[in-house]
């Protein structure tokens, strides 16, 4: 324990603290990623596979066999008695008795106790969970709503905040310090405490039940201004002066020189913005009441109230919701963690 | 890529003429106001004006949304929120749910922030060692941070349900299954656990950055002097990490006080009021109840705002200590 507390050790012989550290990390992976993996595996199970208790790791479902004149029936392996080892199909259950039939001899009905038989399971990926999202539910619309909000809001966030950051870092004008302080002061007004007034304002502007009602309030962010300003302060003023010599307008200097040079900071803010927007929940829930404007989190939340008996669809929806973020993270992992560590905000 | 660059240039060229015109008229850096105007407008409309409106709502009653139609009631909303025979027992309060929310939030903050700080610190210390596949482990601990709160809640709801994988594991070990989310204490436990699970990766990253910012020479010097590991941590690592710990602590507090999304989807605040937190009270009173009591919701918001104001000032102070 004691050695674990000290950083970077020089030698390479493994002692017990190395074992402890690796054990902790492996346990950590199990706890942190295991639940997500379990969700992914479960989402590929059919309804019968999901209802199995104790659950199986891989997607199994109850096997069925066609029986002449009776359609598809569930198969069971008989454990004991005259029919031990045989696979029979169940016609119906009456109390503790089951009427079974051999699929090859459909005319003979066999009565057996329900105990002493095990359902035949076979492995199958229930991809219909996913296809049904688009055929049975209006899933594409929610996906589109979430994407629209995320993309438009992120573009606006980058634009609006970088404009402020540009002049707050590169201009001298009366009131500059006050403007910066006023913007930072909004850190103390998080969305949770202005729910009611913002609802009134959105209603007055006709923004309720509109995706724009979700987009606008978060477009200006003190975090964004601060992050970009700090970065732009490091850009040399000579670049701007040179451009002014060439008679470039200030607007042109902003978007032709300052913005491209600030790309790393803009990327960090873009990652934040995408995260905030894609996952946003409380404010969209307040401002969007009609289901056709629902975002993915809102749709998931309303379905989990209605579909608790249909976990197969709910799990597939959850997977589709976390997939875009997961893919982005898989590719930009290093960039994202470094950006967040350096900015120290979320 | 070329198309994107062309589109960028085309769009950004649009304001060129009006901006040039403004530049010709505004001298001495006053053009700056044009650049900050959009930002200030959004802040004014959705941050500062709302605080004023919050006060208007908090001092008026009724279920009307339009402030002009609401009767003035003075401090009645606050009085009603704060009215208790015994403040320690929410059931003796006029607004019992508000007080359940306060006490639950307080209990939650103590456990969640304390435990999360501990686990984040431990994880950061482990990740700061020379370890094979460090990037992979760091990514694994961080991954849940990116997930939507609703997704987090559903992942765990699926695991914790009566016939879920956790109960299956318990049965296999010979323990009776528990209805995790229908038992008040267990529901509270899982609220704390899941919020730590979902957020600790972020705090781990900040602490890890703090650890890596400690110059290697300091550790080496200590190693030369054969400083015992425990003392090395207490005398060197911990004091130098303190600014980062403070930032993490206050940020964690600010977020924990406003906890809502995950828990609301996971338990709906139940069973009973066991996991109803203060923000859920605001949401429920203002938007989810049959009669929308905007006045009470706004008054509760302002009380929460007071707490957050103090915490944010602490954060700014901490960040200044860290950066300077």
XYZ file of C-alpha atoms in Angstrom:
670
model
C 0.000 0.000 0.000
C 2.701 2.401 1.044
C 4.682 2.000 -2.138
C 1.605 2.492 -4.248
C 1.344 6.000 -2.918
C 4.620 7.136 -4.363
C 4.884 7.947 -7.998
C 7.084 6.526 -10.751
C 9.413 3.854 -9.539
C 12.670 3.356 -11.307
C 13.418 -0.367 -11.289
C 11.634 -3.021 -13.295
C 11.471 -6.012 -10.983
C 7.861 -6.660 -10.133
C 7.101 -6.451 -6.440
C 3.738 -6.837 -4.769
C 2.757 -3.194 -5.340
C 2.976 -3.781 -9.078
C 0.658 -6.750 -8.691
C -1.717 -4.710 -6.571
C -1.734 -1.867 -9.101
C -2.434 -4.195 -12.010
C -5.106 -6.035 -10.083
C -6.767 -2.720 -9.278
C -6.666 -1.693 -12.934
C -8.074 -4.985 -14.186
C -10.852 -4.812 -11.615
C -11.379 -1.209 -12.722
C -11.781 -2.241 -16.355
C -14.322 -4.864 -15.306
C -16.354 -2.356 -13.284
C -16.037 0.567 -15.731
C -16.443 -1.222 -19.041
C -18.146 -4.464 -18.009
C -21.602 -2.871 -17.658
C -21.345 -1.357 -21.146
C -20.184 -4.663 -22.634
C -23.040 -6.426 -20.869
C -25.461 -3.915 -22.381
C -24.039 -4.575 -25.839
C -24.268 -8.354 -25.463
C -27.773 -8.168 -24.021
C -28.993 -5.933 -26.828
C -28.379 -8.802 -29.261
C -30.573 -11.233 -27.368
C -34.113 -12.073 -28.355
C -36.965 -11.615 -25.907
C -36.821 -15.238 -24.734
C -33.055 -14.965 -24.298
C -33.468 -11.813 -22.194
C -36.072 -13.450 -19.983
C -33.801 -16.370 -19.174
C -32.711 -16.324 -15.548
C -29.916 -16.798 -14.703
C -28.876 -14.969 -17.880
C -26.434 -16.417 -20.393
C -23.365 -14.510 -21.486
C -23.922 -14.952 -25.197
C -27.162 -14.350 -27.064
C -29.181 -17.538 -26.935
C -32.859 -17.933 -27.623
C -35.378 -20.669 -27.159
C -35.255 -22.983 -30.180
C -38.461 -23.777 -32.026
C -39.384 -26.393 -34.577
C -42.188 -26.439 -37.121
C -44.865 -29.013 -36.313
C -47.367 -29.903 -38.987
C -50.653 -28.110 -38.427
C -49.463 -26.344 -35.285
C -46.918 -23.787 -36.481
C -43.609 -23.203 -34.694
C -43.412 -24.732 -31.226
C -40.740 -24.454 -28.540
C -38.389 -27.389 -28.193
C -37.478 -29.081 -24.916
C -34.992 -31.821 -24.089
C -36.541 -34.418 -21.818
C -34.288 -35.251 -18.877
C -35.748 -38.515 -17.610
C -38.408 -41.163 -18.144
C -39.358 -42.991 -21.325
C -38.442 -40.107 -23.534
C -35.137 -39.184 -21.881
C -32.741 -37.521 -24.287
C -35.387 -36.791 -26.915
C -36.274 -33.317 -28.160
C -40.020 -32.705 -28.008
C -42.068 -29.636 -28.891
C -44.551 -28.154 -26.430
C -48.127 -27.659 -27.584
C -49.517 -26.196 -24.381
C -49.058 -26.242 -20.665
C -51.838 -27.290 -18.330
C -50.869 -26.756 -14.720
C -47.839 -28.888 -14.018
C -48.493 -31.060 -17.063
C -47.365 -30.223 -20.558
C -48.710 -31.565 -23.824
C -45.707 -32.398 -25.932
C -45.255 -33.741 -29.381
C -42.443 -35.245 -31.395
C -41.989 -32.952 -34.424
C -41.485 -36.031 -36.631
C -44.687 -37.724 -35.466
C -47.083 -34.814 -34.956
C -50.158 -36.994 -34.488
C -49.084 -38.507 -31.119
C -49.601 -36.185 -28.140
C -47.486 -36.991 -25.109
C -48.303 -35.761 -21.602
C -45.324 -35.054 -19.390
C -44.667 -33.163 -16.141
C -43.189 -29.685 -16.743
C -40.367 -30.519 -14.403
C -37.688 -32.762 -15.782
C -37.265 -31.021 -19.093
C -34.981 -28.212 -20.240
C -35.681 -25.755 -23.035
C -33.430 -26.163 -26.063
C -31.477 -22.950 -26.600
C -29.552 -21.967 -29.668
C -27.291 -19.039 -30.349
C -28.566 -16.283 -32.590
C -27.901 -12.553 -32.866
C -31.271 -10.844 -32.570
C -30.561 -8.086 -35.061
C -34.299 -7.483 -35.339
C -33.991 -5.507 -32.084
C -32.088 -2.922 -34.098
C -34.039 -3.026 -37.330
C -37.285 -2.662 -35.362
C -36.024 0.651 -33.972
C -36.359 2.111 -37.413
C -39.450 0.229 -38.588
C -41.570 0.157 -35.427
C -40.395 3.301 -33.683
C -39.704 6.750 -35.042
C -36.104 6.270 -34.123
C -34.552 7.997 -37.075
C -36.329 11.230 -36.151
C -34.855 11.253 -32.634
C -31.452 10.498 -34.048
C -31.833 13.358 -36.484
C -33.072 15.770 -33.788
C -30.106 14.973 -31.561
C -27.653 15.278 -34.455
C -29.149 18.558 -35.637
C -28.948 20.100 -32.170
C -25.419 18.824 -31.601
C -24.008 20.006 -34.930
C -25.745 23.381 -35.192
C -25.162 24.245 -31.539
C -21.493 23.326 -31.761
C -20.925 25.456 -34.863
C -22.700 28.406 -33.231
C -20.838 27.901 -29.959
C -17.476 27.949 -31.712
C -18.384 31.037 -33.731
C -19.933 33.177 -31.017
C -17.374 32.415 -28.320
C -14.350 32.752 -30.573
C -15.538 36.189 -31.707
C -15.565 37.325 -28.083
C -12.296 35.612 -27.277
C -10.643 37.323 -30.268
C -11.333 40.860 -29.129
C -10.936 40.045 -25.433
C -7.406 38.824 -26.127
C -6.270 41.099 -28.960
C -8.069 44.440 -28.519
C -7.876 47.287 -26.056
C -11.145 49.071 -25.523
C -12.917 50.657 -22.601
C -14.990 48.088 -20.776
C -12.988 45.104 -21.972
C -12.163 43.898 -18.470
C -15.763 44.369 -17.340
C -17.074 42.407 -20.314
C -14.740 39.539 -19.475
C -15.765 39.572 -15.818
C -19.454 39.695 -16.704
C -18.990 36.649 -18.910
C -17.117 34.758 -16.205
C -19.844 35.689 -13.722
C -22.290 33.540 -15.686
C -20.395 30.552 -14.286
C -22.474 31.161 -11.197
C -25.746 30.853 -13.084
C -25.955 27.202 -14.109
C -29.029 26.079 -16.077
C -30.540 24.286 -13.078
C -31.347 27.536 -11.292
C -32.893 29.382 -14.224
C -35.231 26.648 -15.468
C -38.465 28.499 -14.818
C -37.423 31.900 -16.264
C -35.772 30.316 -19.291
C -38.957 28.400 -19.934
C -40.882 31.696 -19.880
C -38.378 33.341 -22.227
C -38.398 30.379 -24.594
C -42.203 30.406 -24.560
C -42.293 34.145 -25.287
C -39.889 33.716 -28.192
C -41.955 30.821 -29.553
C -39.097 28.414 -28.952
C -40.916 25.753 -26.928
C -41.191 22.461 -28.778
C -38.542 23.718 -31.174
C -34.992 22.428 -31.534
C -33.807 26.049 -31.548
C -35.180 26.409 -28.039
C -32.689 23.760 -26.956
C -29.838 25.271 -28.973
C -29.847 28.975 -28.088
C -29.497 29.168 -24.278
C -26.227 27.194 -24.219
C -24.561 28.845 -27.200
C -22.641 31.389 -25.119
C -20.467 29.648 -22.565
C -18.042 31.227 -20.099
C -15.920 28.075 -20.296
C -15.608 28.506 -24.040
C -14.699 32.184 -23.903
C -12.109 31.543 -21.200
C -10.557 28.567 -22.974
C -10.259 30.339 -26.339
C -9.080 33.635 -24.872
C -6.267 31.956 -22.968
C -5.123 30.289 -26.171
C -5.405 33.385 -28.363
C -3.323 35.377 -25.876
C -0.378 33.218 -26.935
C -0.700 34.141 -30.634
C 1.887 36.797 -31.627
C 0.429 40.268 -32.320
C 2.889 40.740 -35.215
C 0.806 38.389 -37.360
C -2.203 40.642 -36.947
C -0.151 43.797 -37.612
C 1.233 42.321 -40.814
C -2.272 41.580 -42.036
C -3.407 45.111 -41.147
C -0.543 46.445 -43.279
C -2.034 44.520 -46.160
C -5.290 46.354 -45.502
C -7.184 43.279 -44.325
C -10.366 44.078 -42.409
C -10.559 43.122 -38.749
C -13.239 40.534 -39.581
C -10.954 39.014 -42.155
C -8.066 38.898 -39.688
C -10.378 37.094 -37.292
C -11.494 34.322 -39.617
C -8.468 34.037 -41.897
C -5.670 34.246 -39.336
C -6.789 33.954 -35.730
C -9.349 31.154 -36.093
C -7.135 28.730 -38.074
C -4.274 29.325 -35.644
C -6.579 28.580 -32.700
C -7.578 25.191 -34.086
C -6.309 23.176 -31.063
C -8.354 25.223 -28.596
C -11.354 25.198 -30.920
C -11.091 21.412 -31.117
C -11.213 21.114 -27.329
C -14.266 23.360 -27.160
C -15.887 21.424 -30.014
C -15.420 18.153 -28.112
C -16.972 19.681 -24.994
C -19.847 21.108 -26.953
C -20.609 17.799 -28.675
C -20.562 16.045 -25.301
C -22.794 18.628 -23.640
C -25.302 18.674 -26.446
C -25.555 15.003 -27.295
C -26.073 14.120 -23.618
C -28.153 17.116 -22.508
C -31.280 16.096 -20.626
C -32.942 18.459 -18.148
C -33.350 21.580 -20.296
C -34.535 19.648 -23.386
C -37.025 17.847 -21.149
C -38.405 21.191 -19.967
C -38.572 22.869 -23.362
C -39.582 19.925 -25.569
C -42.909 18.333 -24.714
C -44.045 16.874 -28.047
C -42.543 13.533 -28.976
C -41.739 14.500 -32.584
C -39.102 16.965 -31.357
C -37.625 14.566 -28.783
C -33.875 14.052 -28.699
C -32.413 10.567 -28.139
C -32.089 10.922 -24.344
C -35.678 12.180 -24.095
C -36.968 9.360 -26.286
C -35.033 6.822 -24.224
C -36.427 8.262 -21.028
C -39.996 8.164 -22.227
C -39.610 4.657 -23.660
C -38.150 3.324 -20.444
C -41.416 4.267 -18.792
C -43.505 2.535 -21.438
C -41.337 -0.382 -22.534
C -40.082 -1.891 -19.298
C -41.432 -5.222 -20.473
C -39.696 -4.861 -23.833
C -36.097 -4.582 -22.786
C -34.897 -5.884 -26.144
C -35.869 -2.631 -27.894
C -34.832 -0.435 -24.994
C -31.351 -1.990 -24.879
C -30.865 -1.615 -28.621
C -31.896 2.053 -28.401
C -29.425 2.619 -25.589
C -26.649 1.071 -27.645
C -27.426 3.223 -30.677
C -27.383 6.303 -28.431
C -23.970 5.555 -26.978
C -22.447 4.360 -30.252
C -21.558 7.742 -31.849
C -19.831 8.975 -28.695
C -18.005 5.664 -28.361
C -16.761 5.734 -31.940
C -15.547 9.321 -31.633
C -13.805 8.444 -28.381
C -12.161 5.356 -29.851
C -10.513 7.497 -32.523
C -9.797 10.699 -30.597
C -9.157 9.158 -27.171
C -5.740 10.668 -26.620
C -6.792 14.061 -27.888
C -9.932 14.170 -25.753
C -8.274 13.132 -22.500
C -5.408 15.571 -23.015
C -7.764 18.407 -23.927
C -9.884 17.862 -20.854
C -6.919 17.495 -18.551
C -5.437 20.751 -19.816
C -8.678 22.713 -19.679
C -9.764 21.306 -16.335
C -13.405 21.901 -17.128
C -16.331 19.845 -18.203
C -11.574 18.822 -47.098
C -11.326 21.302 -49.968
C -15.099 21.615 -50.060
C -15.164 22.325 -46.333
C -12.524 25.026 -46.673
C -14.420 26.600 -49.549
C -17.699 26.484 -47.608
C -15.977 27.996 -44.573
C -14.582 30.833 -46.682
C -17.902 31.439 -48.414
C -19.843 31.625 -45.135
C -17.292 33.711 -43.284
C -17.119 36.159 -46.201
C -20.796 37.037 -45.815
C -20.404 39.545 -42.950
C -17.352 41.117 -44.614
C -19.179 44.205 -45.975
C -21.182 45.134 -42.852
C -18.141 44.471 -40.673
C -15.983 46.715 -42.893
C -18.639 49.384 -42.676
C -18.711 49.104 -38.877
C -14.924 49.215 -38.792
C -14.977 52.499 -40.710
C -17.333 54.061 -38.179
C -15.987 52.712 -34.877
C -12.571 53.935 -33.851
C -10.233 53.105 -31.022
C -11.085 49.470 -30.489
C -14.787 50.121 -30.144
C -15.260 47.590 -32.921
C -14.645 45.092 -30.112
C -18.202 45.655 -28.901
C -19.507 44.349 -32.204
C -17.545 41.123 -31.727
C -18.737 40.519 -28.162
C -22.333 41.539 -28.897
C -23.738 38.093 -29.869
C -22.205 36.492 -26.809
C -23.427 39.213 -24.482
C -26.916 39.055 -26.001
C -27.221 35.333 -25.278
C -25.855 35.772 -21.764
C -28.217 38.664 -21.095
C -31.230 36.775 -22.380
C -30.589 33.338 -20.886
C -28.474 34.016 -17.790
C -28.876 37.514 -16.337
C -32.467 38.342 -17.249
C -33.550 34.917 -15.879
C -32.065 35.728 -12.460
C -34.252 38.854 -12.344
C -37.267 36.853 -13.512
C -36.472 34.216 -10.883
C -36.894 36.924 -8.252
C -40.167 38.011 -9.831
C -41.494 34.435 -9.797
C -40.257 33.799 -6.275
C -42.218 36.777 -4.973
C -45.447 36.013 -6.824
C -47.954 33.179 -6.537
C -50.478 31.280 -8.614
C -50.045 28.931 -11.551
C -49.851 31.573 -14.315
C -46.725 31.572 -16.455
C -46.869 35.251 -17.407
C -45.394 37.375 -14.596
C -47.920 40.191 -15.262
C -50.783 37.847 -14.362
C -49.232 36.635 -11.138
C -50.308 38.173 -7.789
C -47.550 39.563 -5.581
C -47.073 37.504 -2.417
C -43.876 38.952 -0.974
C -41.751 36.402 0.820
C -44.581 33.856 1.162
C -42.902 31.307 -1.119
C -39.711 31.398 0.899
C -41.636 31.291 4.168
C -43.592 28.279 2.977
C -40.439 26.490 1.835
C -38.667 27.165 5.119
C -41.666 26.481 7.382
C -40.957 23.463 9.594
C -41.803 22.523 13.155
C -38.522 20.656 13.270
C -36.107 21.340 10.450
C -34.340 18.037 11.014
C -37.513 16.096 10.262
C -38.871 16.781 6.757
C -42.254 15.299 7.665
C -42.970 18.243 9.954
C -42.456 20.758 7.129
C -45.104 22.415 4.987
C -43.041 21.556 1.905
C -41.846 18.178 3.068
C -40.515 17.143 -0.372
C -38.257 20.220 -0.450
C -36.725 19.227 2.872
C -36.420 15.592 1.867
C -34.588 16.959 -1.162
C -32.268 19.079 0.959
C -31.356 16.316 3.401
C -30.966 13.721 0.645
C -28.775 16.097 -1.349
C -26.642 16.802 1.703
C -26.229 13.107 2.476
C -25.499 12.421 -1.187
C -22.894 15.188 -1.417
C -21.034 13.950 1.669
C -20.791 10.347 0.440
C -20.440 10.976 -3.277
C -17.821 13.728 -3.183
C -15.789 12.052 -0.434
C -15.724 8.619 -2.023
C -15.236 9.955 -5.529
C -12.269 12.033 -4.432
C -10.765 8.962 -2.786
C -11.237 6.676 -5.772
C -10.094 9.321 -8.261
C -6.951 9.921 -6.251
C -6.195 6.209 -5.920
C -6.773 5.667 -9.641
C -4.618 8.661 -10.568
C -1.790 7.415 -8.358
C -1.964 3.956 -9.923
C -2.120 5.380 -13.441
C 0.876 7.587 -12.701
C 3.064 4.513 -12.252
C 5.052 2.916 -15.040
C 2.387 0.555 -16.238
C 1.941 -1.404 -19.413
C -1.003 -0.169 -21.452
C -1.456 2.957 -19.365
C -3.293 4.777 -22.164
C -5.765 1.924 -22.415
C -6.517 1.883 -18.689
C -6.828 5.653 -18.579
C -9.301 5.507 -21.461
C -11.330 2.782 -19.729
C -11.721 4.815 -16.551
C -12.631 7.895 -18.545
C -15.075 6.299 -20.973
C -18.247 6.495 -18.795
C -17.770 10.266 -18.490
C -18.773 10.602 -22.132
C -22.004 8.649 -21.784
C -25.348 10.370 -21.650
C -26.878 10.290 -18.134
C -29.912 8.504 -19.537
C -27.684 5.826 -21.033
C -25.842 5.465 -17.718
C -29.118 5.046 -15.868
C -30.441 2.440 -18.307
C -27.214 0.418 -18.297
C -27.447 0.097 -14.531
C -31.176 -0.369 -14.431
C -30.672 -3.393 -16.646
C -27.975 -4.780 -14.357
C -29.844 -4.044 -11.131
C -33.276 -5.252 -12.102
C -34.727 -8.132 -10.117
C -33.792 -10.726 -12.679
C -30.608 -8.946 -13.647
C -27.061 -10.145 -13.883
C -26.090 -8.885 -10.420
C -28.803 -10.892 -8.702
C -27.875 -13.897 -10.835
C -24.318 -13.617 -9.567
C -25.558 -13.328 -5.987
C -27.794 -16.366 -6.393
C -24.889 -18.357 -7.752
C -22.956 -17.364 -4.629
C -25.875 -18.435 -2.456
C -27.095 -14.960 -1.486
C -30.800 -14.090 -1.736
C -31.561 -11.680 -4.594
C -32.353 -8.104 -3.634
C -34.767 -5.708 -5.267
C -32.008 -3.119 -5.433
C -33.970 -0.078 -6.552
C -37.077 -0.756 -4.464
C -35.235 -0.645 -1.162
C -34.605 2.898 0.101
C -31.086 2.314 1.415
C -29.944 0.272 -1.549
C -31.410 2.791 -4.012
C -29.456 5.533 -2.275
C -26.312 3.408 -2.287
C -26.607 2.783 -6.022
C -27.264 6.475 -6.682
C -23.950 7.282 -5.047
C -22.178 4.358 -6.718
C -23.450 5.098 -10.211
C -22.739 8.811 -10.056
C -19.182 8.000 -8.981
C -18.933 5.421 -11.776
C -20.096 7.962 -14.332
C -17.942 10.910 -13.252
C -14.785 9.760 -11.532
C -12.848 9.426 -14.812
C -12.990 13.172 -15.276
C -11.599 13.927 -11.831
C -8.991 11.199 -12.238
C -7.720 12.976 -15.353
C -7.339 16.299 -13.541
C -5.510 14.672 -10.627
C -3.323 12.687 -13.016
C -2.379 15.906 -14.821
C -1.579 17.398 -11.416
C 0.624 14.432 -10.514
C 2.474 14.614 -13.807
C 3.104 18.316 -13.317
C 5.231 17.545 -10.245
C 8.853 17.769 -11.452
C 10.585 14.391 -11.579
C 13.654 15.855 -9.848
C 11.707 16.301 -6.636
C 10.802 12.616 -6.579
C 14.351 11.677 -7.495
C 15.793 13.803 -4.717
C 13.486 12.103 -2.244
C 14.516 8.702 -3.586
C 18.192 9.616 -3.107
C 17.480 10.439 0.526
C 15.703 7.088 0.835
C 12.529 8.781 2.099
C 10.038 6.128 3.263
C 7.155 5.865 0.760
C 4.404 6.944 3.136
C 6.302 10.005 4.203
C 7.204 10.687 0.561
C 3.500 10.817 -0.238
C 2.534 12.857 2.807
C 5.384 15.357 2.619
C 5.937 15.689 -1.126
C 3.227 14.337 -3.414
C 0.190 15.390 -1.384
C 1.179 19.026 -0.715
C 2.216 19.533 -4.339
C -1.020 17.955 -5.536
C -3.143 20.032 -3.163
C -4.181 22.736 -5.684
C -5.520 20.060 -8.069
C -7.279 18.295 -5.189
C -8.986 21.555 -4.255
C -10.196 22.121 -7.818
C -11.510 18.572 -8.004
C -13.169 18.889 -4.617
C -15.038 22.099 -5.402
C -15.992 21.061 -8.958
C -17.267 17.781 -7.530
C -19.296 19.661 -4.905
C -20.854 21.972 -7.492
C -21.910 19.035 -9.630
C -23.083 16.852 -6.754
C -25.326 19.583 -5.370
C -27.027 19.745 -8.781
C -27.294 15.974 -9.289
C -30.418 15.086 -11.204
C -30.292 13.380 -14.621
C -28.975 9.877 -13.906
C -30.830 9.425 -10.664
C -34.111 10.729 -12.042
C -34.045 8.193 -14.867
C -32.799 5.404 -12.599
C -35.181 5.728 -9.654
C -37.523 8.620 -10.421
C -36.572 9.917 -6.974
C -37.883 6.828 -5.206
C -38.631 4.564 -3.591
C -40.774 7.114 -1.771
C -38.492 10.125 -1.494
C -35.263 8.199 -0.842
C -33.401 9.576 -3.877
C -35.250 12.846 -4.479
C -32.664 15.604 -4.689
C -33.072 19.353 -4.676
C -33.004 19.856 -8.454
C -35.661 17.203 -8.844
C -37.832 19.174 -6.416
C -37.404 22.257 -8.625
C -38.197 20.314 -11.797
C -41.160 18.508 -10.256
C -42.685 21.603 -8.666
C -42.202 23.779 -11.725
C -42.859 21.403 -14.584
C -43.984 17.886 -13.716
C -46.733 18.393 -11.134
C -50.358 18.777 -12.213
C -50.405 22.337 -10.861
C -47.209 24.073 -11.876
C -45.996 26.107 -8.908
C -43.484 28.362 -10.607
C -43.185 30.572 -7.524
C -42.011 27.760 -5.262
C -39.689 26.380 -7.942
C -38.108 29.808 -8.456
C -37.722 30.382 -4.714
C -36.024 27.003 -4.331
C -33.823 27.858 -7.348
C -32.690 31.076 -5.684
C -31.813 29.249 -2.472
C -29.788 26.759 -4.531
C -28.212 29.673 -6.409
C -26.965 31.072 -3.085
C -25.207 27.803 -2.281
C -23.719 27.564 -5.772
C -22.530 31.175 -5.618
C -20.443 30.417 -2.555
C -19.089 27.210 -4.117
C -18.200 28.920 -7.404
C -16.343 31.697 -5.622
C -14.399 28.965 -3.830
C -13.664 27.348 -7.191
C -12.366 30.570 -8.739
C -10.206 31.137 -5.684
C -8.891 27.575 -5.935
C -8.172 27.913 -9.638
C -6.281 31.143 -9.045
C -4.199 29.363 -6.416
C -3.527 26.590 -8.914
C -2.590 28.845 -11.828
C -0.634 31.435 -9.879
